[in-house]
Short mmCIF file of C-alpha atoms and ligand atoms in Angstrom, two decimals:
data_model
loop_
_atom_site.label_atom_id
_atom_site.label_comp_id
_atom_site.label_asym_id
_atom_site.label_seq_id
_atom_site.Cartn_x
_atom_site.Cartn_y
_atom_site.Cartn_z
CA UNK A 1 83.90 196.08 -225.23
CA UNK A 2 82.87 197.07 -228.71
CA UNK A 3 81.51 200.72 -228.47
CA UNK A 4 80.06 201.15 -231.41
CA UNK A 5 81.43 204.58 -232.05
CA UNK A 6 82.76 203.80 -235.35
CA UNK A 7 81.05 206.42 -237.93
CA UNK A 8 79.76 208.97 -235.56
CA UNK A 9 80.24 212.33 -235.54
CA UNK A 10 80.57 214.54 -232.52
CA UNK A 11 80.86 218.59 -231.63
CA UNK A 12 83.25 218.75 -228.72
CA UNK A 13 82.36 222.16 -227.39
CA UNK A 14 86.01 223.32 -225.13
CA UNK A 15 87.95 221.09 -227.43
CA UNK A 16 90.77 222.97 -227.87
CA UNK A 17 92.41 221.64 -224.36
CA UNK A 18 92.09 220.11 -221.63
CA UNK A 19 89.40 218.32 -220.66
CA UNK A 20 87.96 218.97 -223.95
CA UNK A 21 90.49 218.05 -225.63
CA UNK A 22 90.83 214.78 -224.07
CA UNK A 23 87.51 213.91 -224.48
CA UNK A 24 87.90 215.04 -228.65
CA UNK A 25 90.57 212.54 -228.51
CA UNK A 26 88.84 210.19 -227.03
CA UNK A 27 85.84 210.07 -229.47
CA UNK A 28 88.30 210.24 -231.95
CA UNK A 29 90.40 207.37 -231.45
CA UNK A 30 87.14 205.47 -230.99
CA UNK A 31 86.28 206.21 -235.23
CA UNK A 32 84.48 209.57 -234.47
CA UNK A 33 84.78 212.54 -237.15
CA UNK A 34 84.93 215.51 -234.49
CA UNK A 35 84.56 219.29 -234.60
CA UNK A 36 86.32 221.37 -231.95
CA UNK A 37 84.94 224.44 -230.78
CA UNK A 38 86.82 227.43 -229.21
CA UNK A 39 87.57 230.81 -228.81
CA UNK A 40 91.46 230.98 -229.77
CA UNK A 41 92.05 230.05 -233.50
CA UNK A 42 95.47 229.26 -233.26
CA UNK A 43 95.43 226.66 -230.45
CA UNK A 44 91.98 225.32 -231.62
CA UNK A 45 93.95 224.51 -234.99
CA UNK A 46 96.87 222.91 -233.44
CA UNK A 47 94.97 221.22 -231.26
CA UNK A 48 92.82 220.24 -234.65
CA UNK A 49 96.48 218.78 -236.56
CA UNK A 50 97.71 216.65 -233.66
CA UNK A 51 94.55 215.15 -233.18
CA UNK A 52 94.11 214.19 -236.90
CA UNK A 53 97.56 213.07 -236.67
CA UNK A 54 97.29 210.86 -234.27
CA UNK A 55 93.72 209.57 -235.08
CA UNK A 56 93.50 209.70 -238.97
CA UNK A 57 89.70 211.10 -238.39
CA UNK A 58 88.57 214.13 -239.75
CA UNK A 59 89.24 216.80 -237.05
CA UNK A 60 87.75 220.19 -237.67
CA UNK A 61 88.65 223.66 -236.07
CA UNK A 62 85.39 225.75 -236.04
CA UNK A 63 86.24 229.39 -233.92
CA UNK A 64 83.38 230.08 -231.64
CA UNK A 65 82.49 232.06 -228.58
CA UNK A 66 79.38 229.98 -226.93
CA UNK A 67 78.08 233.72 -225.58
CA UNK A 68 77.23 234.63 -228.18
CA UNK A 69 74.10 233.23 -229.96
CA UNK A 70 74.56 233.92 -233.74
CA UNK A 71 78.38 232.88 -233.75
CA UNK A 72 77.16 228.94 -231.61
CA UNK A 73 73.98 228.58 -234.62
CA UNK A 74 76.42 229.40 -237.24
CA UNK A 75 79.09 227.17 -235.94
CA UNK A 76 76.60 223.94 -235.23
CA UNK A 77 75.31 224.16 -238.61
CA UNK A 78 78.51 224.54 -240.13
CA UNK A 79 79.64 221.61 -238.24
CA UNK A 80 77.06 219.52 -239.46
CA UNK A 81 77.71 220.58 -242.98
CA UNK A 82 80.93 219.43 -242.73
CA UNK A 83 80.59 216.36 -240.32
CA UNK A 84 77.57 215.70 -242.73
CA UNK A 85 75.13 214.55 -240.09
CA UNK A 86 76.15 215.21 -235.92
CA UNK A 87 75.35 212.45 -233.54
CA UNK A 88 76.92 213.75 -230.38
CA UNK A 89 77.49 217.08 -228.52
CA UNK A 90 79.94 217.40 -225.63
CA UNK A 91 79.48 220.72 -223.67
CA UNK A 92 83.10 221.63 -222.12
CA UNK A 93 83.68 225.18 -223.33
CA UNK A 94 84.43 227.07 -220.16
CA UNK A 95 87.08 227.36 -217.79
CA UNK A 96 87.64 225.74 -214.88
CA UNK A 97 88.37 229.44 -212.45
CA UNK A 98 85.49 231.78 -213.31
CA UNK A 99 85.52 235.70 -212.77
CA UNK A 100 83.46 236.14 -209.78
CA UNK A 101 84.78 234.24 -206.23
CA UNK A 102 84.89 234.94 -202.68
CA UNK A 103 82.11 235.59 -200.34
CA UNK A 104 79.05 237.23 -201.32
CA UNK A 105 80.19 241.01 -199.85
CA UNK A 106 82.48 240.57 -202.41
CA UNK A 107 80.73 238.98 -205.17
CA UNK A 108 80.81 241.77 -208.26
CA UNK A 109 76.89 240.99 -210.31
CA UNK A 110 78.55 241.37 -213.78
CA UNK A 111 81.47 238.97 -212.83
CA UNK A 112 78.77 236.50 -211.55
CA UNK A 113 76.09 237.00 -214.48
CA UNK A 114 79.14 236.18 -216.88
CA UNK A 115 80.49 232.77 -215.10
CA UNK A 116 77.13 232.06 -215.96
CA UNK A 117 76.75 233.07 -219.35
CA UNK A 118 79.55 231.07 -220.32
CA UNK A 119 79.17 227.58 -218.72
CA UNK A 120 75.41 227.08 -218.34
CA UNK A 121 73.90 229.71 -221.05
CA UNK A 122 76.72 228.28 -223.35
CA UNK A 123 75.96 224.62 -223.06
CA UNK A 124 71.99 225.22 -223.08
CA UNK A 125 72.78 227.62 -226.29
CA UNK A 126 74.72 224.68 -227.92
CA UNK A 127 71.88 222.31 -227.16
CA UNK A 128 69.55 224.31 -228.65
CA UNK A 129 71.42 224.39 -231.60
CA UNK A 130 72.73 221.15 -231.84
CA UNK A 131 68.91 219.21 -230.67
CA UNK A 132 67.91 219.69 -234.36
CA UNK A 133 70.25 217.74 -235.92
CA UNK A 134 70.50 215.06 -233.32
CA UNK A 135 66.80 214.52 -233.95
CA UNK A 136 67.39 213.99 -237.47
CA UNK A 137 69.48 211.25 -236.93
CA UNK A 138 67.05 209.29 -234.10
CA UNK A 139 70.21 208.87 -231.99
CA UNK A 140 71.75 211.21 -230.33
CA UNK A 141 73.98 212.24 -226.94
CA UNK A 142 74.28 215.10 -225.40
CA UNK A 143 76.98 214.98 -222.40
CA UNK A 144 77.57 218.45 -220.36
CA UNK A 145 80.56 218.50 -218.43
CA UNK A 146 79.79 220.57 -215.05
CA UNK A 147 81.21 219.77 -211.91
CA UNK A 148 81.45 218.88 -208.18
CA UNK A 149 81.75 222.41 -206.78
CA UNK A 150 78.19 221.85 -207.22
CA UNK A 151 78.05 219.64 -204.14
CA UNK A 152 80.51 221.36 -202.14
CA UNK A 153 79.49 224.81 -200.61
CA UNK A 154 81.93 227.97 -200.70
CA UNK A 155 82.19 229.31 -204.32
CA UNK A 156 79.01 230.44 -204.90
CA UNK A 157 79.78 231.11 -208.43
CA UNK A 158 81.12 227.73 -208.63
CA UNK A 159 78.05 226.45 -208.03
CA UNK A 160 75.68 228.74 -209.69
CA UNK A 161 76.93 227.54 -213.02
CA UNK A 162 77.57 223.70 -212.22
CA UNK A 163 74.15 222.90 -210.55
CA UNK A 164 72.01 224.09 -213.11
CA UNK A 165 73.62 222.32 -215.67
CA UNK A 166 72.52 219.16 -213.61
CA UNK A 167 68.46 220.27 -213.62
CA UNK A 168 68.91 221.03 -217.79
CA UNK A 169 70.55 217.62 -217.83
CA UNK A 170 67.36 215.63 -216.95
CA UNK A 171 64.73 218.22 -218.57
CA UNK A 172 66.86 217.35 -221.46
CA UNK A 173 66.65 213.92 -221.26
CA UNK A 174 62.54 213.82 -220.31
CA UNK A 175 62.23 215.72 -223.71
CA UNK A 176 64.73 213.85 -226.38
CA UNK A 177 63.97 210.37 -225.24
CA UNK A 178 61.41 209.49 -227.75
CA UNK A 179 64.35 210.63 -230.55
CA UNK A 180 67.07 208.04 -228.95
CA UNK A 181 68.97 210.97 -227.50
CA UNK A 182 70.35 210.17 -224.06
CA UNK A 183 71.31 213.40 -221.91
CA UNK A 184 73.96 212.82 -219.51
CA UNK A 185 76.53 215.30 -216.87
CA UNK A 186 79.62 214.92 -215.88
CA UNK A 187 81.13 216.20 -212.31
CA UNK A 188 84.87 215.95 -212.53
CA UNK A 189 86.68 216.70 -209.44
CA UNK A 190 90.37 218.84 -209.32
CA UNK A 191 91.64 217.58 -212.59
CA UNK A 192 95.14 217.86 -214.51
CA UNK A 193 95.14 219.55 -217.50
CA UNK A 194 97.50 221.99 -219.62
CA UNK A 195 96.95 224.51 -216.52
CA UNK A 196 97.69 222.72 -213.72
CA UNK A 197 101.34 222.87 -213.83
CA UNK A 198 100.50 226.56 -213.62
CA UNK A 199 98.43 226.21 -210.69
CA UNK A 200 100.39 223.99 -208.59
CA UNK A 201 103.30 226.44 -209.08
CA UNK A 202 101.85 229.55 -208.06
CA UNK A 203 100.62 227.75 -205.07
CA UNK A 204 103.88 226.17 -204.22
CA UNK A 205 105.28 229.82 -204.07
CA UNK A 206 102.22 231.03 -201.85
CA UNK A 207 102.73 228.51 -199.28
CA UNK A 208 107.35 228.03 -200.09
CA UNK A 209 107.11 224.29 -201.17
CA UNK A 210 107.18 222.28 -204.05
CA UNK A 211 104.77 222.05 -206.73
CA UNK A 212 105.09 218.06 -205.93
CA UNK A 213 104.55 218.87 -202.44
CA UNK A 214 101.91 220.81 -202.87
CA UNK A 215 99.84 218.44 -204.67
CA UNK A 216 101.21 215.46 -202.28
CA UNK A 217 99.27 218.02 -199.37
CA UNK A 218 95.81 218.66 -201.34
CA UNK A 219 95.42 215.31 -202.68
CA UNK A 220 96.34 212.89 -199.90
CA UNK A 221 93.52 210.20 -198.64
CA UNK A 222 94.01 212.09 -195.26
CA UNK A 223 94.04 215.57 -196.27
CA UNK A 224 90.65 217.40 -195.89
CA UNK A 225 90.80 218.24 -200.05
CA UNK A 226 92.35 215.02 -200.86
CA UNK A 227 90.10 212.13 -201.85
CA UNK A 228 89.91 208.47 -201.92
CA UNK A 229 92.37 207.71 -204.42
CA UNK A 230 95.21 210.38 -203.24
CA UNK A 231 95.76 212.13 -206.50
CA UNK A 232 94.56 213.82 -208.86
CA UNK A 233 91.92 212.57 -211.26
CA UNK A 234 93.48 213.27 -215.15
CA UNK A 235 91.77 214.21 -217.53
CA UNK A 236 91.87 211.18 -219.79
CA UNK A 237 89.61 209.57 -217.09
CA UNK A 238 86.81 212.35 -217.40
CA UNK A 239 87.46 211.21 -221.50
CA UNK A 240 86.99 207.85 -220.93
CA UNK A 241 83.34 208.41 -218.84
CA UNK A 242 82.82 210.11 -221.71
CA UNK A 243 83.67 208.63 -224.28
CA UNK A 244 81.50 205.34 -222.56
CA UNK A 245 78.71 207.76 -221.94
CA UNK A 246 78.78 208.96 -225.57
CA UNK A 247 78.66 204.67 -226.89
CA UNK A 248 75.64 202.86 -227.86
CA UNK A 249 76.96 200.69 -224.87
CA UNK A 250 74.75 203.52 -222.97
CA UNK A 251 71.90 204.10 -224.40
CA UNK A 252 69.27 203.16 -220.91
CA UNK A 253 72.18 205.77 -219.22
CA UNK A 254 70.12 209.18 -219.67
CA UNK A 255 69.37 212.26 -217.38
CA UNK A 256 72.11 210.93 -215.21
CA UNK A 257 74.69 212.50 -213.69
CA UNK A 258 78.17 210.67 -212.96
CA UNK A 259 80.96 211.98 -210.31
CA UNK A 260 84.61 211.39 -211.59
CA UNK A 261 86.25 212.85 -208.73
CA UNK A 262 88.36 210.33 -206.86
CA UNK A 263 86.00 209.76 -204.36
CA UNK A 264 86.34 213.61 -202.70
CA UNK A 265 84.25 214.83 -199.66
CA UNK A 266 82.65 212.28 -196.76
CA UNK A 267 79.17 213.05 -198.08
CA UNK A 268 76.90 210.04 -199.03
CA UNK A 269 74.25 210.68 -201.98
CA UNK A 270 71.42 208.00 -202.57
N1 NAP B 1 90.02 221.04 -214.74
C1 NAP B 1 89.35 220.86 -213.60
O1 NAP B 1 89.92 220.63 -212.52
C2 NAP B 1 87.84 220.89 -213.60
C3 NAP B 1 87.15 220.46 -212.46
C4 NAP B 1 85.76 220.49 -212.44
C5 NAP B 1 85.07 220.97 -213.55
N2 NAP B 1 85.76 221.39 -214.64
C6 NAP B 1 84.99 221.94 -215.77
O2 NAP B 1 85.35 221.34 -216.99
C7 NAP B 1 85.18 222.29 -218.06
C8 NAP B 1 86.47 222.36 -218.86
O3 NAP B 1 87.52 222.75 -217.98
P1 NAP B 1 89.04 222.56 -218.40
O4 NAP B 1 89.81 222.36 -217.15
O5 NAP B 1 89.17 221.59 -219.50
O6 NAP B 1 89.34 224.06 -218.93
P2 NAP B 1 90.42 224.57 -219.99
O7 NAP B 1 91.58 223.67 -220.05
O8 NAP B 1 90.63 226.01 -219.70
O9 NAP B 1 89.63 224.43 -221.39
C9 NAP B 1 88.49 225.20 -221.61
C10 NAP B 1 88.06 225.07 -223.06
O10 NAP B 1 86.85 225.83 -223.25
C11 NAP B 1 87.08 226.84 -224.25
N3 NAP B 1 86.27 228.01 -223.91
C12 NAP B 1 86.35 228.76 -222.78
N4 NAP B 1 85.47 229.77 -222.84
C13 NAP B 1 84.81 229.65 -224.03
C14 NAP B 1 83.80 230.41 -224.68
N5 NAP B 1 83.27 231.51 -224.12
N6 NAP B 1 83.37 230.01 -225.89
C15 NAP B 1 83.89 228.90 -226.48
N7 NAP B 1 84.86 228.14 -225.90
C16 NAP B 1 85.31 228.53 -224.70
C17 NAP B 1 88.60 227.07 -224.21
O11 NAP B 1 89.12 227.64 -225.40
P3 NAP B 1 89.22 229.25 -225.60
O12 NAP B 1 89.72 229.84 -224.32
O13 NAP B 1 90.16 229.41 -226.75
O14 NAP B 1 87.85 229.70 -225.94
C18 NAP B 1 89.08 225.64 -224.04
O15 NAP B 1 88.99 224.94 -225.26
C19 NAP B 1 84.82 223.63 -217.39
O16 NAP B 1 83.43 223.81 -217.43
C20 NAP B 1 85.27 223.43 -215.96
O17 NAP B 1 84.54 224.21 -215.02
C21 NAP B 1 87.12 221.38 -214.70
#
């Protein structure tokens, strides 16, 4: 399937690593001219050589903190500059275990009000800045990457900053239609990234197995966290809805929202 990425540019927003990063090298490999956008210079700049390595695109490392209004307006335009026109936005710059968890007795409000501040406020502050130069192209994408704690009650900070995302999503879309800009969101489920070897670990100590165990346990079709395909999803496979979502291949796919989770959770949604 031709995808008609060739010549696009993109902001990938978290593109430093993981999921980000995937996606980055997924619009990349595609013929995309990317600019990465992250907090930690040094990793957003090796991140920025191996991808132009492997890609032969122009990858560019632009340090931002998406909190922080000034420092995402600067960055955007800058990107453009240097892109010299942007096409498509990819919101992943947050991480995956906020600050605030637990019940609410425990929830602390400045823990909360920053989860928030960073995944929803940061991808609705990139939007903002990136809408202007989308519209000066007539074709434009905007995908936000969220996720399915959003359908799945217990972290309520978890949720707070995923569902949102969903509601901006389609007010996006209603608004940018008329400029060929498609909004889209992305719910990955438990995915593998740089940290998950991490994760697994700690865990395996916690409950004196194996890391391979452990993930064997929480992602088996039978176990109550597993899911329908009994692993975990990577994160190449949130890149490639992505990277299809970002195409010209697309372009009647807007205000959607689409679940790259396995198949986790019995619930049915119509
Ligand atoms: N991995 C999963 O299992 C999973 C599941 C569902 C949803 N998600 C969602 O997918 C998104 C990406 O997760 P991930 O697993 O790829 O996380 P990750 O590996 O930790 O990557 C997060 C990226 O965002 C950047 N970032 C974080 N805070 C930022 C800030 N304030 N300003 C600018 N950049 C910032 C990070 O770089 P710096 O730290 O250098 O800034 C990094 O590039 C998150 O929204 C997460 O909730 C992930």
């Amino acid at each position: 399937m031709q995808l008609g990425l060739e010549g696009k540019t993109a902001i990938v927003v978290g593109g430093s690593r993981g999921i980000g990063k995937a996606i980055a090298t997924g619009l990349a490999r595609e013929g995309v001219d990317v600019v990465i956008i992250a907090r930690s210079r040094d990793q957003l700049e090796t991140t920025a050589r191996e991808l132009q390595a492997e890609t032969a695109r122009k990858v560019v490392p632009i340090v931002a903190d998406v909190t922080v209004r000034q420092q995402v307006d600067s960055a955007v335009t800058k990107a453009a500059d240097l892109l010299g026109k942007l096409n498509i936005l990819v919101n992943s710059g947050s991480v995956p275990v906020g600050k605030a968890g637990g019940s609410i007795e425990s929830i602390v409000d400045d823990d909360f009000l920053d989860d928030f501040n960073v995944k929803y406020m940061g991808a609705l502050r990139c939007a903002r800045a990136a809408i202007p130069h989308l519209i000066n192209q007539r074709w434009g994408r905007i995908i936000n990457i969220s996720g399915n704690s959003a359908r799945i009650a217990g972290n309520l900070s978890a949720g707070a900053r995923n569902t949102p995302l969903v509601h901006l999503t389609k007010t996006l879309a209603g608004q940018l239609g008329r400029h060929g800009i498609t909004v889209n969101c992305i719910h990955p489920g438990a995915t593998r990234t740089e940290r998950t070897p991490g994760v697994l670990a700690k865990r395996a100590r916690e409950l004196g197995i194996t890391p391979v165990e452990v993930e064997r346990r929480d992602y088996a079709h039978d176990s109550p966290s597993g899911n329908s395909i009994g692993r975990m999803v990577e994160a190449t496979e949130i890149a490639d809805c992505a990277v299809f979502l970002a195409s010209d291949r697309a372009r009647a796919i807007t205000g959607g929202l689409v679940v790259v989770d396995g198949g986790a959770g019995q619930a049915v949604y119509y």
